[in-house]
Coordinates of C-alpha atoms in Angstrom, one line a residue:
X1 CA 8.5 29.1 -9.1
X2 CA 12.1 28.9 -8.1
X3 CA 12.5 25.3 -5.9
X4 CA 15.8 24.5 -4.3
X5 CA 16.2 20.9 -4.1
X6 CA 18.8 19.4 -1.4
X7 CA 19.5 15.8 -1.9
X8 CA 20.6 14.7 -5.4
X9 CA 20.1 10.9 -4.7
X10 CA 17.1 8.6 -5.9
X11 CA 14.3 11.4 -5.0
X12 CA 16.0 14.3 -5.0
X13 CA 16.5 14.0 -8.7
X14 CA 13.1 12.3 -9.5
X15 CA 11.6 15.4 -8.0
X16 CA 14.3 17.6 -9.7
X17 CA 12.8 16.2 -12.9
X18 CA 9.4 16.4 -11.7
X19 CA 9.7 20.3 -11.5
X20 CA 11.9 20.9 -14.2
X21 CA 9.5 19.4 -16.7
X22 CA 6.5 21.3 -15.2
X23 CA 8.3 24.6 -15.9
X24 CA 10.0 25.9 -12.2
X25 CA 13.0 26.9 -12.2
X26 CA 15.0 24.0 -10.0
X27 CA 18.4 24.7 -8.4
X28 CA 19.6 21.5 -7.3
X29 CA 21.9 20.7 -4.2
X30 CA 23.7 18.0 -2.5
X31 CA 26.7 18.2 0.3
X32 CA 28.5 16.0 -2.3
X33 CA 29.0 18.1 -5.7
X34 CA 29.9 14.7 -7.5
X35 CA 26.3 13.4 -6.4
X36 CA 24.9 16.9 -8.2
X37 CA 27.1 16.4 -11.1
X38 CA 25.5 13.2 -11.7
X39 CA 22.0 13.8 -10.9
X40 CA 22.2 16.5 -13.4
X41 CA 23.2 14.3 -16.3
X42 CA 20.4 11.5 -15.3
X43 CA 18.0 14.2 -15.7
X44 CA 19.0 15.6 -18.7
X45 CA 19.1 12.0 -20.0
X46 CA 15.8 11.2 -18.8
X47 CA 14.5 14.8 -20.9
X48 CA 16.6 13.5 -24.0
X49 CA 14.8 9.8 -23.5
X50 CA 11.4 11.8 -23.0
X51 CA 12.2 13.6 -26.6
X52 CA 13.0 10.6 -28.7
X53 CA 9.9 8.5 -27.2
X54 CA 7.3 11.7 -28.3
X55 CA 6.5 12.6 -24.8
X56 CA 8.0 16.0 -25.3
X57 CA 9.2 18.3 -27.7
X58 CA 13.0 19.7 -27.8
X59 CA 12.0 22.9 -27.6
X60 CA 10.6 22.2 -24.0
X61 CA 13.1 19.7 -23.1
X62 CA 15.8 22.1 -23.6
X63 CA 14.0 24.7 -21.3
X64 CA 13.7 22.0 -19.0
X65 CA 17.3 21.3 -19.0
X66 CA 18.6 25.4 -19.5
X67 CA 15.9 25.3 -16.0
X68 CA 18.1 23.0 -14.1
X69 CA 20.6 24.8 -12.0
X70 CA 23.6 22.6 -10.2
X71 CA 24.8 24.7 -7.4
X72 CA 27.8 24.0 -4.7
X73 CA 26.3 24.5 -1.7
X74 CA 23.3 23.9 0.1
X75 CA 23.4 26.7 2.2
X76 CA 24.4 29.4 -1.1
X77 CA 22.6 32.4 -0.1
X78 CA 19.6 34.4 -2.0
X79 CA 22.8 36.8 -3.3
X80 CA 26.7 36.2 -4.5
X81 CA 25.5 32.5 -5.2
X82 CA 26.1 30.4 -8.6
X83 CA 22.2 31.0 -10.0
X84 CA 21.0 34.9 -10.8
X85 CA 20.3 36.4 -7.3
X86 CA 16.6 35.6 -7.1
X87 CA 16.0 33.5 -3.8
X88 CA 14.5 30.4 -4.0
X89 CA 10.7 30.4 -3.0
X90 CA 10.2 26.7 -1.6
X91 CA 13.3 24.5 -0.4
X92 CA 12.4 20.7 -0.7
X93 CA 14.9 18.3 1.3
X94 CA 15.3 14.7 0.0
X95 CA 18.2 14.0 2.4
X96 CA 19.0 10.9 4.7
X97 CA 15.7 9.7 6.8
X98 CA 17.4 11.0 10.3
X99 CA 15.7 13.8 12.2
X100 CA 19.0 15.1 13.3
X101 CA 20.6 15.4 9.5
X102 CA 17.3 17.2 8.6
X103 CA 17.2 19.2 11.7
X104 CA 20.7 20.6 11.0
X105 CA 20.2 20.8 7.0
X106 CA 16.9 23.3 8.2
X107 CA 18.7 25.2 10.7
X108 CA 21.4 26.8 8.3
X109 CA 18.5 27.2 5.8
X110 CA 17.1 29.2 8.2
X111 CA 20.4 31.4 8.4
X112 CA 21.0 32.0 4.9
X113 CA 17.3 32.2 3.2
X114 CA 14.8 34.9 3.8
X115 CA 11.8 34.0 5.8
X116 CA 9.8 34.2 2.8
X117 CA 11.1 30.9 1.8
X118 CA 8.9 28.1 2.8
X119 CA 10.1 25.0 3.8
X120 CA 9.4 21.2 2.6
X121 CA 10.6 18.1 4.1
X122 CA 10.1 14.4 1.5
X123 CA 9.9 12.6 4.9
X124 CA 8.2 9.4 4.6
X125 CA 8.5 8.6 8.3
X126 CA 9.4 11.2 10.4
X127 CA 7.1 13.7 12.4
X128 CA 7.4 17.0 10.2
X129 CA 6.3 18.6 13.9
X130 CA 9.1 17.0 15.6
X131 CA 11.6 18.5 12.6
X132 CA 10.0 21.8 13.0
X133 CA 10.1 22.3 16.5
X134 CA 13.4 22.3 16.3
X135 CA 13.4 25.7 13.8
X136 CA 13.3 29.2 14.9
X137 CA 10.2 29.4 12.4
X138 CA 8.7 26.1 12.5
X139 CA 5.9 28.0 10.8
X140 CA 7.4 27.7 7.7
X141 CA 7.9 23.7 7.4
X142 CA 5.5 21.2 5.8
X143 CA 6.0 17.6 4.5
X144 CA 5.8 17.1 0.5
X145 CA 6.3 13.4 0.7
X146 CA 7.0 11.9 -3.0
X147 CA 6.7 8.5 -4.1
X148 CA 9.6 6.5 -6.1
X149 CA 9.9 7.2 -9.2
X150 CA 8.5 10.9 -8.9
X151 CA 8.0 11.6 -12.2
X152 CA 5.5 8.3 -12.7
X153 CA 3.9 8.0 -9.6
X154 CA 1.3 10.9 -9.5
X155 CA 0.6 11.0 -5.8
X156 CA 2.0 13.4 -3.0
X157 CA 1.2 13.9 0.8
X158 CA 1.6 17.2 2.0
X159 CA 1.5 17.1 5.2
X160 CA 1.0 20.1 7.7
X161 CA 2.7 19.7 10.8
X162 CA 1.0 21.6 14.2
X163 CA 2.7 24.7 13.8
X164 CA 2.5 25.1 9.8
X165 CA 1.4 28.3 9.3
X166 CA -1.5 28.9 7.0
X167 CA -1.3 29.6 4.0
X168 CA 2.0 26.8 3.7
X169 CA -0.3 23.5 2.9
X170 CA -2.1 25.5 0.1
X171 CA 0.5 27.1 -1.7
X172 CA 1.9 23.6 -1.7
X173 CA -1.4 21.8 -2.7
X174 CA -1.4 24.0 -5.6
X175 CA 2.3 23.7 -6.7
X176 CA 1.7 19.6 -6.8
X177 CA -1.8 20.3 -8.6
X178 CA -0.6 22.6 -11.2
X179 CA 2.8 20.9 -11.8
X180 CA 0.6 17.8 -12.7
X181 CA 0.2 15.6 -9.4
X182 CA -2.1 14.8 -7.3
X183 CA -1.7 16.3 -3.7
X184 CA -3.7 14.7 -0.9
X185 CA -3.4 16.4 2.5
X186 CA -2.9 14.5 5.9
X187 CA -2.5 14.7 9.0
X188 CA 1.2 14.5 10.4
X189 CA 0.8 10.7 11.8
X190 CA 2.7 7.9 12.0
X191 CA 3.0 6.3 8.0
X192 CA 1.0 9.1 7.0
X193 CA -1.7 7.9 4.3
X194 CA 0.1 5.6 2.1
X195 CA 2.0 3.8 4.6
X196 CA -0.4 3.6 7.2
X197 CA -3.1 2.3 4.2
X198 CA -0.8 -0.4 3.2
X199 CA -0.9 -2.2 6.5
X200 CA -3.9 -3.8 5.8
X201 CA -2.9 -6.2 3.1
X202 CA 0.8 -7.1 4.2
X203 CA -0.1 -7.2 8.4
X204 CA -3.3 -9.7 7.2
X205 CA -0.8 -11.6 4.7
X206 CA 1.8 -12.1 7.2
X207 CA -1.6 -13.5 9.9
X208 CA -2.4 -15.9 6.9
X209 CA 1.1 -17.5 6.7
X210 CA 1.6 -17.6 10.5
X211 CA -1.7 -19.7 10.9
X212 CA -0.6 -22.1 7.7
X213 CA -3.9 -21.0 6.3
X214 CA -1.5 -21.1 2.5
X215 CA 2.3 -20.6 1.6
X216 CA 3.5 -17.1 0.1
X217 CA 3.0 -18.2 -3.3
X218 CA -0.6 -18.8 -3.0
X219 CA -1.5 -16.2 -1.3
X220 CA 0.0 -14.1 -3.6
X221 CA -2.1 -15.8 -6.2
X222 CA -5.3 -15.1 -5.0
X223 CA -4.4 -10.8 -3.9
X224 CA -3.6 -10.8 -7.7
X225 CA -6.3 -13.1 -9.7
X226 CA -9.0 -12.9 -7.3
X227 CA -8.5 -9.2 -5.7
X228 CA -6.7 -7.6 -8.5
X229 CA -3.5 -6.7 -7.3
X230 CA -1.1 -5.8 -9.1
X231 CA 0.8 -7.6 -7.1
X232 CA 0.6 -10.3 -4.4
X233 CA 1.7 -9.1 -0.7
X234 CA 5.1 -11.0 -0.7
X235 CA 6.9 -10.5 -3.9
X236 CA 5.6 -6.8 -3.3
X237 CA 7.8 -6.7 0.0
X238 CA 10.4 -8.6 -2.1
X239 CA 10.0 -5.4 -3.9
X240 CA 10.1 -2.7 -1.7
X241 CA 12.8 -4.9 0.5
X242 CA 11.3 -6.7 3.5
X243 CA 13.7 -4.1 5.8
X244 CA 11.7 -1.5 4.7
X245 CA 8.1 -3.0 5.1
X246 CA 9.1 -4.1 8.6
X247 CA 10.0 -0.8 9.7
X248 CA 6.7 0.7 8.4
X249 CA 4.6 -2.0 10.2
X250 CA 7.0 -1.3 13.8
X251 CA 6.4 2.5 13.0
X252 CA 2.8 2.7 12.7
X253 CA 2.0 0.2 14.9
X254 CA 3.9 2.0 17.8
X255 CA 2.7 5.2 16.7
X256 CA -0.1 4.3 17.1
X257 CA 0.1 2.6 20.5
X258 CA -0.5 -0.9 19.4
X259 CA -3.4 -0.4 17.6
X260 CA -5.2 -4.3 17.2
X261 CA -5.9 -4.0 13.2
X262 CA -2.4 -3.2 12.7
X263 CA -0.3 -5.6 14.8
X264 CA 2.4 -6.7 12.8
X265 CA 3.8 -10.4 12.7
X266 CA 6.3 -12.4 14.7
X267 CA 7.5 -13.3 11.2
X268 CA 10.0 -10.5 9.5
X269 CA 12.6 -11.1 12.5
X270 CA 14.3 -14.0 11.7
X271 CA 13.8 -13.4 8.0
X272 CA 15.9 -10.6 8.3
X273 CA 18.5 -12.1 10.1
X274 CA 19.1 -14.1 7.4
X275 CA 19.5 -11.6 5.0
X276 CA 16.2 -12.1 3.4
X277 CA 15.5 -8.8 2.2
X278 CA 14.0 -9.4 -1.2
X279 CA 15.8 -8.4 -4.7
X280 CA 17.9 -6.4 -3.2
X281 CA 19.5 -9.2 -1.5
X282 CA 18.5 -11.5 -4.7
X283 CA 16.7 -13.9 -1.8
X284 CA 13.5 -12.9 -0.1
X285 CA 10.2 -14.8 -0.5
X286 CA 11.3 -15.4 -3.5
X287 CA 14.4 -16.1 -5.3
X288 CA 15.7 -13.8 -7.9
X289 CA 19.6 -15.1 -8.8
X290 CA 20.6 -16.6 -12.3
X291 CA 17.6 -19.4 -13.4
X292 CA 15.8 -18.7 -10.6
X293 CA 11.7 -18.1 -10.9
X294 CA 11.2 -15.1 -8.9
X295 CA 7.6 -14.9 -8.0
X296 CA 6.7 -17.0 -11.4
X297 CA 7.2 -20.4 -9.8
X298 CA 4.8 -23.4 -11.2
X299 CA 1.6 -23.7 -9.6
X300 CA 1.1 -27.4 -7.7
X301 CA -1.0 -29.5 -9.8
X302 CA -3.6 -31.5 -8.3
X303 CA -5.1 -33.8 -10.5
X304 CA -7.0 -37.0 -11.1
X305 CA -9.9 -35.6 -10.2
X306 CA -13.8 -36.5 -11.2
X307 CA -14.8 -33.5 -13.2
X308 CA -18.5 -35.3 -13.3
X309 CA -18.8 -35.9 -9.4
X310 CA -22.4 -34.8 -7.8
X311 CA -22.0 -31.6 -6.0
X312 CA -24.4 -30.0 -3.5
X313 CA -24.1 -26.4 -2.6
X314 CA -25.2 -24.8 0.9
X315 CA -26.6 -21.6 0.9
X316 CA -26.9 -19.2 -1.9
X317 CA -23.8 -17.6 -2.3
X318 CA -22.7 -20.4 -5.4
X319 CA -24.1 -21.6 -7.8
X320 CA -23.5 -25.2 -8.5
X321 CA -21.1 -26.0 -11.2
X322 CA -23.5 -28.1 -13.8
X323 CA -23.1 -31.9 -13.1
X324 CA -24.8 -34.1 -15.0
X325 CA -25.2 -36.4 -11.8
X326 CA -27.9 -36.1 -9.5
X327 CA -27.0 -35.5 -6.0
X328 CA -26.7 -38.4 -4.0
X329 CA -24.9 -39.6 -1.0
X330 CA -21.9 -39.5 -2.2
X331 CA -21.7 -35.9 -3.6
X332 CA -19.6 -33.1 -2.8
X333 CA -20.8 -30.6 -0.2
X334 CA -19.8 -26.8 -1.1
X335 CA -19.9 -24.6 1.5
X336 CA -19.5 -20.8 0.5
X337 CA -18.4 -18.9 3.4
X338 CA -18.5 -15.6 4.3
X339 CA -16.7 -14.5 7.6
X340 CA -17.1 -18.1 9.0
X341 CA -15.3 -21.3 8.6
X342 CA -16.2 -24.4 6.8
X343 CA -16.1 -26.8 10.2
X344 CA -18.1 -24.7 11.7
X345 CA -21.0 -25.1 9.0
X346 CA -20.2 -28.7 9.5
X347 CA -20.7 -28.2 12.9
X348 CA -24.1 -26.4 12.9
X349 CA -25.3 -27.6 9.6
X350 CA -24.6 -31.7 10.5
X351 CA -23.1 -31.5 6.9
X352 CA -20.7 -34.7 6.2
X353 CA -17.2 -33.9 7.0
X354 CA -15.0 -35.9 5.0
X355 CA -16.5 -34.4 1.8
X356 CA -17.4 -30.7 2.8
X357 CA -15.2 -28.3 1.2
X358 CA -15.4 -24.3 1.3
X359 CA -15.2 -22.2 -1.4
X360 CA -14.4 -18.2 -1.2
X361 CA -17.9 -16.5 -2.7
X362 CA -15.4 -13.6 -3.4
X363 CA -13.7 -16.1 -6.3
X364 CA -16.2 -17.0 -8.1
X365 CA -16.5 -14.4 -11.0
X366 CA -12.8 -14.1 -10.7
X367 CA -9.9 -16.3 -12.9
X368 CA -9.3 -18.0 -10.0
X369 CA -11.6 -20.2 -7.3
X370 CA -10.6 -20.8 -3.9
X371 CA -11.1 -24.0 -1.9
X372 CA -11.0 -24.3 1.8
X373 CA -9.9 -27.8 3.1
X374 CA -10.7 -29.0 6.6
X375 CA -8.2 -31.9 8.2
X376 CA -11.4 -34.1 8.4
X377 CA -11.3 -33.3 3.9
X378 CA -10.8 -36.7 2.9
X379 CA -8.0 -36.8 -0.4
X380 CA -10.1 -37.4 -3.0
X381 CA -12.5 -35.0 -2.5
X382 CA -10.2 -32.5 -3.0
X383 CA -8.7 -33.7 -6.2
X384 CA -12.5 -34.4 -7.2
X385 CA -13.6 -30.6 -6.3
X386 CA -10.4 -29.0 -7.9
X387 CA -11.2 -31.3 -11.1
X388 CA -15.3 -29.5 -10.8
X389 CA -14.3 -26.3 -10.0
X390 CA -11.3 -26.3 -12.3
X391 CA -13.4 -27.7 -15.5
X392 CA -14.6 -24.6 -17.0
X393 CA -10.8 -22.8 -17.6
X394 CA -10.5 -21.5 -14.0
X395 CA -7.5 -22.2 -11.8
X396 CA -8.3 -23.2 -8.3
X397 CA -6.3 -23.1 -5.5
X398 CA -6.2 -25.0 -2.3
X399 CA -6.2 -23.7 1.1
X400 CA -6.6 -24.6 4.4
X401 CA -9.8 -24.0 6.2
X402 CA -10.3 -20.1 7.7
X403 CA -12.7 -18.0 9.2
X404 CA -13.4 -16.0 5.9
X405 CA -10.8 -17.8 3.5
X406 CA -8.2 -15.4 2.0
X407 CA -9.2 -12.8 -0.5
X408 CA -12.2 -12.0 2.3
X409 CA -9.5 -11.3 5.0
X410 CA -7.2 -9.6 2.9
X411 CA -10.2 -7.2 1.8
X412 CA -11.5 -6.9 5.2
X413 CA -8.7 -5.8 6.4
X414 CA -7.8 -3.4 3.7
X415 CA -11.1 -1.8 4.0
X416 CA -11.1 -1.6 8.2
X417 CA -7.5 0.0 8.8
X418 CA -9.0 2.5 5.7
X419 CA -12.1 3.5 7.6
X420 CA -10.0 4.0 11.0
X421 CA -7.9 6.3 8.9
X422 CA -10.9 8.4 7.8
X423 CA -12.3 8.0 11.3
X424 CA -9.3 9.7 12.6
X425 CA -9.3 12.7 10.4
X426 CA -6.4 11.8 9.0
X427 CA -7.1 12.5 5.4
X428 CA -10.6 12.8 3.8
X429 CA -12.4 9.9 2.1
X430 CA -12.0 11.2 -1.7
X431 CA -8.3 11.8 -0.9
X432 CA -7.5 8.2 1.1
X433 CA -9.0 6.7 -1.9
X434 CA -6.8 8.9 -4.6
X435 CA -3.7 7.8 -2.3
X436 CA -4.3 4.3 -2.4
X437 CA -5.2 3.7 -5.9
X438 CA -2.4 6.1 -7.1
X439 CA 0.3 5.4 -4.3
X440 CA -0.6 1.5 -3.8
X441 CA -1.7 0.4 -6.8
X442 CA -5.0 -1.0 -6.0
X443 CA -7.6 -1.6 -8.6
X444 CA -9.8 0.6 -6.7
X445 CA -9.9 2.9 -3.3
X446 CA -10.8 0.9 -0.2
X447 CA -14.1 3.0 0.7
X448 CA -14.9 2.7 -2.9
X449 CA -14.2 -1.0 -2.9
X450 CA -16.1 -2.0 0.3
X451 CA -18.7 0.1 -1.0
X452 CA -18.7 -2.5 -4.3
X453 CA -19.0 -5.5 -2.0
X454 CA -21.7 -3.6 0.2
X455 CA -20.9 -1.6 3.1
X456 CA -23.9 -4.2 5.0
X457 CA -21.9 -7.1 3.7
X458 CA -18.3 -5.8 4.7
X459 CA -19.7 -5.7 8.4
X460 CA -21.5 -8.6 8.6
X461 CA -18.0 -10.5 7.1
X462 CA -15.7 -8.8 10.1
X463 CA -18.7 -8.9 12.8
X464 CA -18.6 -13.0 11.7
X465 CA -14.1 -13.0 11.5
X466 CA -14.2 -11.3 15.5
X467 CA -16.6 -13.7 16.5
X468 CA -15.4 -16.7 15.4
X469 CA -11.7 -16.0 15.7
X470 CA -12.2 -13.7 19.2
X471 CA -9.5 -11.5 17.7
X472 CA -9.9 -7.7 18.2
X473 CA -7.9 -6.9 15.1
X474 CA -11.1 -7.7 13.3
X475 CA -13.4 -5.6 15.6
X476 CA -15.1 -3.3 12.7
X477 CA -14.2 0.4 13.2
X478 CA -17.5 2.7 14.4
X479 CA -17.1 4.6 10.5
X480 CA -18.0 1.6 8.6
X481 CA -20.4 -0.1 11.3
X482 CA -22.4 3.0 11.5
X483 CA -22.6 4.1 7.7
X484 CA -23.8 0.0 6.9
X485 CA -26.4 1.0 9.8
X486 CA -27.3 4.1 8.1
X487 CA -27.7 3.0 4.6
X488 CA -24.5 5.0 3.7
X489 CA -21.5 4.9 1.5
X490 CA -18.5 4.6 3.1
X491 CA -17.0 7.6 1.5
X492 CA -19.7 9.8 3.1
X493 CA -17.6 12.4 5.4
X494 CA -17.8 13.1 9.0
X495 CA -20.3 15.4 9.8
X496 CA -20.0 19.0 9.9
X497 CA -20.3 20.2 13.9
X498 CA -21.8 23.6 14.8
X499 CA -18.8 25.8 15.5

């Protein structure tokens, strides 16, 4: 196929690349010829890089690069232009995120390309319908939104806006698929998949840290060691820049008219005033100048603990650590919670305050335990827990008592704003899964991971987190309540309607 890409900055030639390497012919455009003129050489370096590291051969790399046409124009018609005549089949824009620049970049497409040529817009926040309504042909216009850096990340949205004309989304579906990526479709909504998907781990984050439940770096902790993150919520905005992640949360939660389970937090504002975007600003949650620890600061020791003090455990979540101490009245209560706090087992289980202590069920088989502190926790039953739990290799980390504890929020909320996205036809379940692991990272999908814990079990934990904490934000969606009812996976589609 013969692809036109405008837009010769970060993904413009990550996706020039992308196309190059799977054998289209790429002309490549920019309203800057000194931005073409360098995206050219980074992707010819990038083929040279991929030869001397075995990926490729240099007989493909150099019809790669011979494939790789720089040309001075945007707007160079199918005829008299710098490349052989032929018109280019699919344009995809990787301009500035403004509707108006893309507008006007797809308006004098329209003049000089044949109608044949099928539009493609790398939005990653815009309405593609809004941009195409604003064509003669909106018909012709789709989203093909690529993730940074194209060539690695193996995901892509295309997304059909409501006058795509059929036919566009699969002759895109099956450009991504052949060219070696995998193409999920969805619906043209605010965020998209990806975006929208993310909200549940950094909107719950940024809940945790306004209720003091821990500070940044320990909740990051416990997404990596005891969810499997790659990374932790805040050095992953640090990341991506905090700018950015704000935005998204504004976006989607407008979009989608203040939805409860994505409200975003208070928080980012004065953060950003500061100049707090993350490593692009070399101060975010972390700091990442000259000596500086990044997201690899210590972790606070607590010790002079008894590793040998008596332990009783309440319900049958835990099993008690071995002690070879009877329990008396001095042990240490245990208290595995799921969905509920540890004062209020206290509360309806007369349990002794002072030495009650939750611990996260979710942590247990994980490198890292989780213990919930109430303010009635006396001190040194909290060095004497970390010093039990902590005995057989494990780190433990200490936070303050919550409905749920973290890693069960975090999850819950992941999985929730995951089964509102399937309940809204946005995407289908096998593709919000694909998205997520591929475009977030995740150790698994979210309908596949709350079907691991138990669909049952995922909504008896947010049933128990809306009615202790009252907040609708936890209110599970109708998908997952009635598929636990039903004895089904979460994955299991909507069903088919007679037509």
């Amino acid at each position: 196929m013969r692809i036109r890409v405008v837009g010769a900055g970060t993904m413009g030639r990550g996706i020039a690349q992308w196309a190059v390497t799977a054998g289209h012919t790429v002309e490549l455009a920019d309203a800057r010829p000194e931005a073409v003129a360098d995206a050219v050489a980074f992707v010819h370096a990038m083929l040279e890089r991929a030869v001397a590291k075995g990926r490729t051969s240099r007989a493909a790399a150099d019809r790669a690069r011979a494939a790789l046409v720089p040309l001075d124009s945007p707007y160079d018609a199918a005829s008299g232009s710098a490349h052989d005549g032929t018109a280019p089949e699919l344009v995809i824009e990787a301009v500035l995120e403004d509707l108006d620049v893309k507008v006007e970049l797809f308006t004098g497409l329209e003049r000089t390309l044949p109608a044949a040529t099928v539009f493609a817009t790398n939005t990653s926040s815009l309405s593609v319908t809004r941009i195409g309504a604003r064509l003669d042909d909106p018909g012709r216009l789709a989203g093909l939104h690529f993730f940074n850096p194209v060539p690695l990340m193996k995901l892509v949205e295309v997304v059909p806006g409501t006058a795509t004309r059929a036919g566009v989304t699969e002759l895109l579906t099956a450009l991504v698929a052949d060219s070696g990526h995998r193409p999920v479709t969805v619906a043209d909504t605010p965020g998209f998949l990806v975006n929208h998907a993310g909200r549940g781990l950094v909107t719950e984050a940024f809940a945790l840290l306004e209720e003091s439940v821990a500070g940044h770096p320990a909740l990051d902790r416990i997404a990596r060691d005891v969810l499997g993150l790659r990374m932790g919520p805040f050095e992953l905005m640090d990341l991506t820049g905090l700018d950015v992640t704000a935005s998204v949360m504004d976006t989607v939660w407008d979009g989608f008219r203040h939805a409860d389970r994505l409200r975003p937090s208070y928080l980012p504002a004065n953060r950003l005033a500061a100049g707090l975007y993350g490593r692009k600003s070399r101060r975010g949650f972390y700091a990442y100048g000259e000596g500086e620890a990044g997201p690899s600061l210590p972790e606070p020791l607590i010790e002079g603990g008894d590793p040998a003090r008596a332990v009783r455990v309440t319900g049958s979540e835990l099993a008690a650590p071995a002690t070879p101490h009877e329990p008396g009245d001095d042990a240490l209560v245990l208290v595995p919670t799921w969905g509920t706090s540890v004062a209020a087992a206290v509360a309806e289980q007369g349990l002794p305050a002072e030495r009650t202590l939750g611990v996260d069920p979710l942590s247990l088989d994980t490198p890292r335990r989780v213990l919930a502190i109430t303010p009635a926790t006396g001190e040194d039953a909290v060095r004497d827990a970390v010093a039990v739990l902590a005995r057989d290799g494990h780190a433990v980390t200490v936070v303050r008592d919550t409905a749920g504890s973290v890693a069960q929020r975090l999850l819950a909320s992941i999985v929730n704003v995951a089964t509102g996205i399937a309940e809204r036809g946005i995407a289908e379940p096998a593709d919000i899964d694909a998205a997520v692991t591929l475009g977030l990272g995740y150790p698994r999908g979210p309908l596949a991971w709350g079907d691991e814990v138990g669909a049952a079990r995922m909504l008896s934990l947010l049933r128990a987190l809306h009615t202790e904490t009252g907040d609708p934000r936890y209110r599970p969606t109708p998908w997952l309540a009635h598929r636990a009812c039903l004895g089904l996976p979460l994955s299991t589609p909507m069903p088919r309607l007679p037509e």
